[in-house]
XYZ file of N, CA, C and O in Angstrom:
292
model
N 107.661 119.518 110.156
C 107.841 120.411 111.215
C 106.104 119.562 111.766
O 105.728 120.160 112.198
N 106.306 118.287 112.949
C 104.138 118.138 113.673
C 104.806 118.637 114.900
O 105.573 118.772 115.439
N 103.449 119.467 114.477
C 103.547 119.634 116.407
C 103.140 118.262 117.507
O 103.134 117.125 116.745
N 104.003 118.167 118.742
C 103.903 117.274 119.460
C 102.465 116.870 119.884
O 102.612 115.542 120.058
N 101.287 117.254 119.469
C 99.992 116.774 119.815
C 99.425 116.396 118.855
O 98.267 116.242 118.690
N 100.367 115.813 117.378
C 99.496 115.900 116.636
C 99.437 113.835 116.437
O 100.307 113.111 116.721
N 98.022 113.526 115.573
C 98.185 111.689 115.504
C 98.006 111.967 114.167
O 97.244 112.621 113.403
N 98.102 111.487 113.666
C 98.382 110.169 112.593
C 97.915 108.973 112.579
O 98.025 108.594 112.948
N 97.359 109.277 110.956
C 95.860 107.932 111.395
C 96.575 108.147 109.327
O 95.982 108.630 109.095
N 96.688 105.957 109.526
C 96.660 106.219 107.517
C 95.135 104.886 107.576
O 95.110 104.162 108.051
N 94.490 105.698 106.490
C 93.073 104.841 105.997
C 93.554 104.206 104.728
O 93.707 105.238 104.051
N 92.839 102.763 104.524
C 92.990 102.892 103.179
C 91.356 102.559 102.514
O 90.993 102.593 102.684
N 90.998 103.522 101.550
C 90.328 103.816 100.707
C 90.323 102.869 99.199
O 90.870 103.426 99.004
N 89.001 102.096 100.166
C 89.031 101.104 98.274
C 88.922 102.272 96.669
O 89.640 101.624 95.381
N 88.057 102.794 96.498
C 88.460 103.859 95.659
C 88.923 104.964 95.222
O 89.127 104.967 94.744
N 90.540 105.122 96.013
C 90.971 105.798 95.944
C 92.084 105.298 94.966
O 93.157 105.290 94.993
N 91.665 106.343 93.214
C 93.146 106.269 92.717
C 93.791 106.950 91.993
O 93.734 106.793 90.409
N 92.764 108.382 92.090
C 93.444 109.584 90.678
C 93.005 110.318 92.121
O 92.250 110.400 92.916
N 93.153 112.363 91.395
C 92.769 112.575 91.212
C 91.482 113.364 92.407
O 91.615 114.074 93.063
N 90.547 112.448 91.044
C 89.007 112.712 91.500
C 88.276 112.665 92.915
O 87.927 113.366 93.107
N 89.256 111.332 93.005
C 89.161 110.487 94.788
C 89.425 111.419 95.504
O 89.095 111.829 96.861
N 90.518 112.214 95.079
C 91.191 112.868 96.028
C 89.804 114.119 96.596
O 89.753 114.752 97.100
N 89.945 114.681 95.307
C 89.647 115.681 95.632
C 88.302 115.654 96.300
O 86.942 116.488 97.074
N 87.026 114.277 96.339
C 85.870 114.126 96.977
C 86.415 114.519 98.559
O 85.967 114.900 99.826
N 87.184 113.543 98.465
C 87.858 113.059 99.784
C 88.323 114.141 100.486
O 87.966 114.641 101.742
N 88.740 114.881 100.197
C 89.348 116.223 100.441
C 88.157 116.884 101.086
O 88.326 117.959 102.275
N 87.095 117.403 100.239
C 86.343 118.134 100.596
C 85.788 117.724 101.600
O 84.441 117.871 102.479
N 85.621 116.393 101.731
C 84.147 116.418 102.954
C 84.946 115.651 104.828
O 84.598 116.283 105.416
N 86.795 115.151 104.170
C 87.360 115.268 105.512
C 87.786 117.023 106.073
O 88.647 117.410 107.137
N 88.255 117.646 105.137
C 89.321 119.082 105.303
C 88.331 119.638 106.370
O 89.010 120.568 106.843
N 87.144 119.444 106.407
C 85.910 120.368 107.279
C 86.318 119.800 108.901
O 85.632 120.641 108.857
N 86.806 118.684 108.933
C 86.467 117.691 110.066
C 87.205 119.105 111.258
O 88.351 119.601 110.770
N 86.624 119.131 112.249
C 87.060 119.339 113.949
C 88.645 118.803 113.696
O 88.548 117.790 114.384
N 89.286 119.408 114.026
C 91.408 119.066 114.231
C 91.767 118.664 113.129
O 93.313 118.013 112.912
N 91.318 118.758 111.660
C 92.260 118.391 110.643
C 92.981 119.221 110.659
O 92.547 120.206 109.829
N 93.743 118.357 110.570
C 95.582 119.686 109.728
C 95.877 119.474 108.727
O 96.838 120.340 108.084
N 96.682 118.130 108.161
C 97.132 117.956 107.546
C 96.136 116.386 106.887
O 96.278 115.541 107.577
N 95.966 116.082 105.444
C 96.040 114.955 104.177
C 96.945 114.922 102.964
O 97.179 115.714 102.604
N 97.504 113.765 103.151
C 98.166 113.336 102.442
C 97.698 112.254 101.379
O 97.465 110.772 102.613
N 97.690 112.017 100.373
C 97.366 110.818 99.765
C 97.986 110.006 98.877
O 99.482 110.759 98.238
N 98.381 108.416 98.577
C 98.889 108.256 98.046
C 97.799 107.124 96.905
O 98.284 105.932 97.113
N 98.339 106.907 95.039
C 96.819 106.565 94.626
C 97.783 104.927 94.149
O 96.553 104.337 94.027
N 98.824 104.172 94.329
C 99.504 103.114 94.076
C 99.114 102.394 95.221
O 98.608 101.222 95.078
N 98.554 102.977 96.194
C 98.649 102.377 98.151
C 96.775 101.892 98.421
O 96.647 101.743 100.028
N 96.008 103.348 97.811
C 95.076 104.015 98.511
C 94.765 104.287 99.819
O 93.863 104.259 100.306
N 95.560 104.703 100.377
C 95.605 105.901 101.370
C 96.310 106.776 101.876
O 95.973 107.144 100.928
N 95.486 107.173 101.998
C 95.002 109.035 102.698
C 95.107 109.277 104.561
O 94.619 108.323 105.849
N 96.453 109.318 104.858
C 96.658 110.105 106.074
C 96.257 111.081 105.784
O 96.380 112.227 105.846
N 95.835 110.965 107.827
C 94.855 112.217 108.149
C 95.930 113.139 109.514
O 96.876 111.197 109.762
N 96.520 113.419 109.408
C 97.365 114.406 110.639
C 95.641 114.967 111.319
O 95.307 116.308 110.205
N 96.160 115.459 112.529
C 94.571 116.082 113.153
C 95.299 116.313 114.959
O 96.456 115.842 114.885
N 94.581 116.860 115.655
C 95.173 117.336 116.224
C 94.314 116.116 117.965
O 94.259 116.753 119.040
N 93.342 115.767 117.449
C 92.309 114.853 118.359
C 92.120 113.919 117.651
O 92.029 113.172 116.556
N 91.239 112.795 118.133
C 91.703 111.397 118.079
C 90.063 110.915 117.172
O 89.417 112.190 117.429
N 90.338 111.372 115.627
C 89.221 111.793 115.142
C 88.324 110.509 113.790
O 87.868 110.326 112.628
N 89.481 108.874 114.506
C 89.213 107.992 113.488
C 87.054 108.102 113.066
O 87.568 107.788 112.321
N 86.254 107.974 113.688
C 85.186 107.660 113.201
C 84.795 108.799 113.047
O 84.165 108.504 111.755
N 85.283 109.987 112.753
C 84.436 111.355 112.570
C 84.970 111.024 110.660
O 84.260 111.852 109.457
N 86.417 110.791 110.424
C 86.692 110.310 108.923
C 86.492 108.703 108.674
O 85.947 109.271 106.938
N 85.693 107.955 108.988
C 85.620 107.040 108.142
C 84.574 107.351 108.275
O 84.155 107.032 107.085
N 83.098 108.577 108.908
C 81.727 108.099 108.446
C 81.720 109.635 107.030
O 80.909 109.567 106.395
N 82.968 110.357 107.247
C 82.966 111.566 106.087
C 84.255 109.815 104.836
O 83.202 110.547 103.387
N 84.070 108.887 104.550
C 84.576 108.541 103.699
C 83.627 107.648 103.136
O 83.177 107.809 102.004
N 82.431 107.152 104.271
C 81.289 106.318 103.974
C 80.701 108.150 102.337
O 78.954 107.421 101.715
N 80.408 109.369 103.441
C 79.308 109.865 102.803
C 80.304 110.643 102.258
O 78.788 110.822 100.921
N 81.226 110.244 101.431
C 81.358 110.421 99.428
C 82.018 109.140 98.920
O 81.545 109.449 97.680
N 80.814 108.326 99.319
C 80.236 107.094 98.929
C 81.371 106.181 98.239
O 81.308 105.177 97.832
N 82.110 105.808 99.704
C 83.437 105.112 99.617
C 83.155 104.627 100.667
O 82.622 104.465 101.361
N 84.455 103.661 99.994
C 85.014 102.587 101.881
C 86.122 102.839 102.175
O 87.109 102.716 101.406
N 86.440 102.908 103.549
C 87.220 102.937 103.656
C 87.194 102.197 105.397
O 86.756 101.697 105.608
N 88.429 102.124 105.588
C 89.268 101.823 107.077
C 90.344 102.158 107.473
O 91.436 102.309 106.060
N 90.764 101.900 109.146
C 92.134 102.272 108.863
C 93.048 101.110 108.614
O 93.058 99.947 109.263
N 94.059 101.599 108.499
C 94.749 101.088 107.945
C 95.615 99.941 109.453
O 96.216 100.098 110.339
């Protein structure tokens, strides 16, 4: 049940293929202001971020901080 003001953005993260990377990304991204939910898909290497404000740049920076490469799908 998503709030009307939530935004969903899907990021493709090249290194995301198992729970180890998910754990690292969660640590980096969950703390960002506005993030309300994260969903991961290892098959497509996608991380879906639900947030209450536009935070694409912050998420991309967090992915980089995790030592990974990513982009908005």
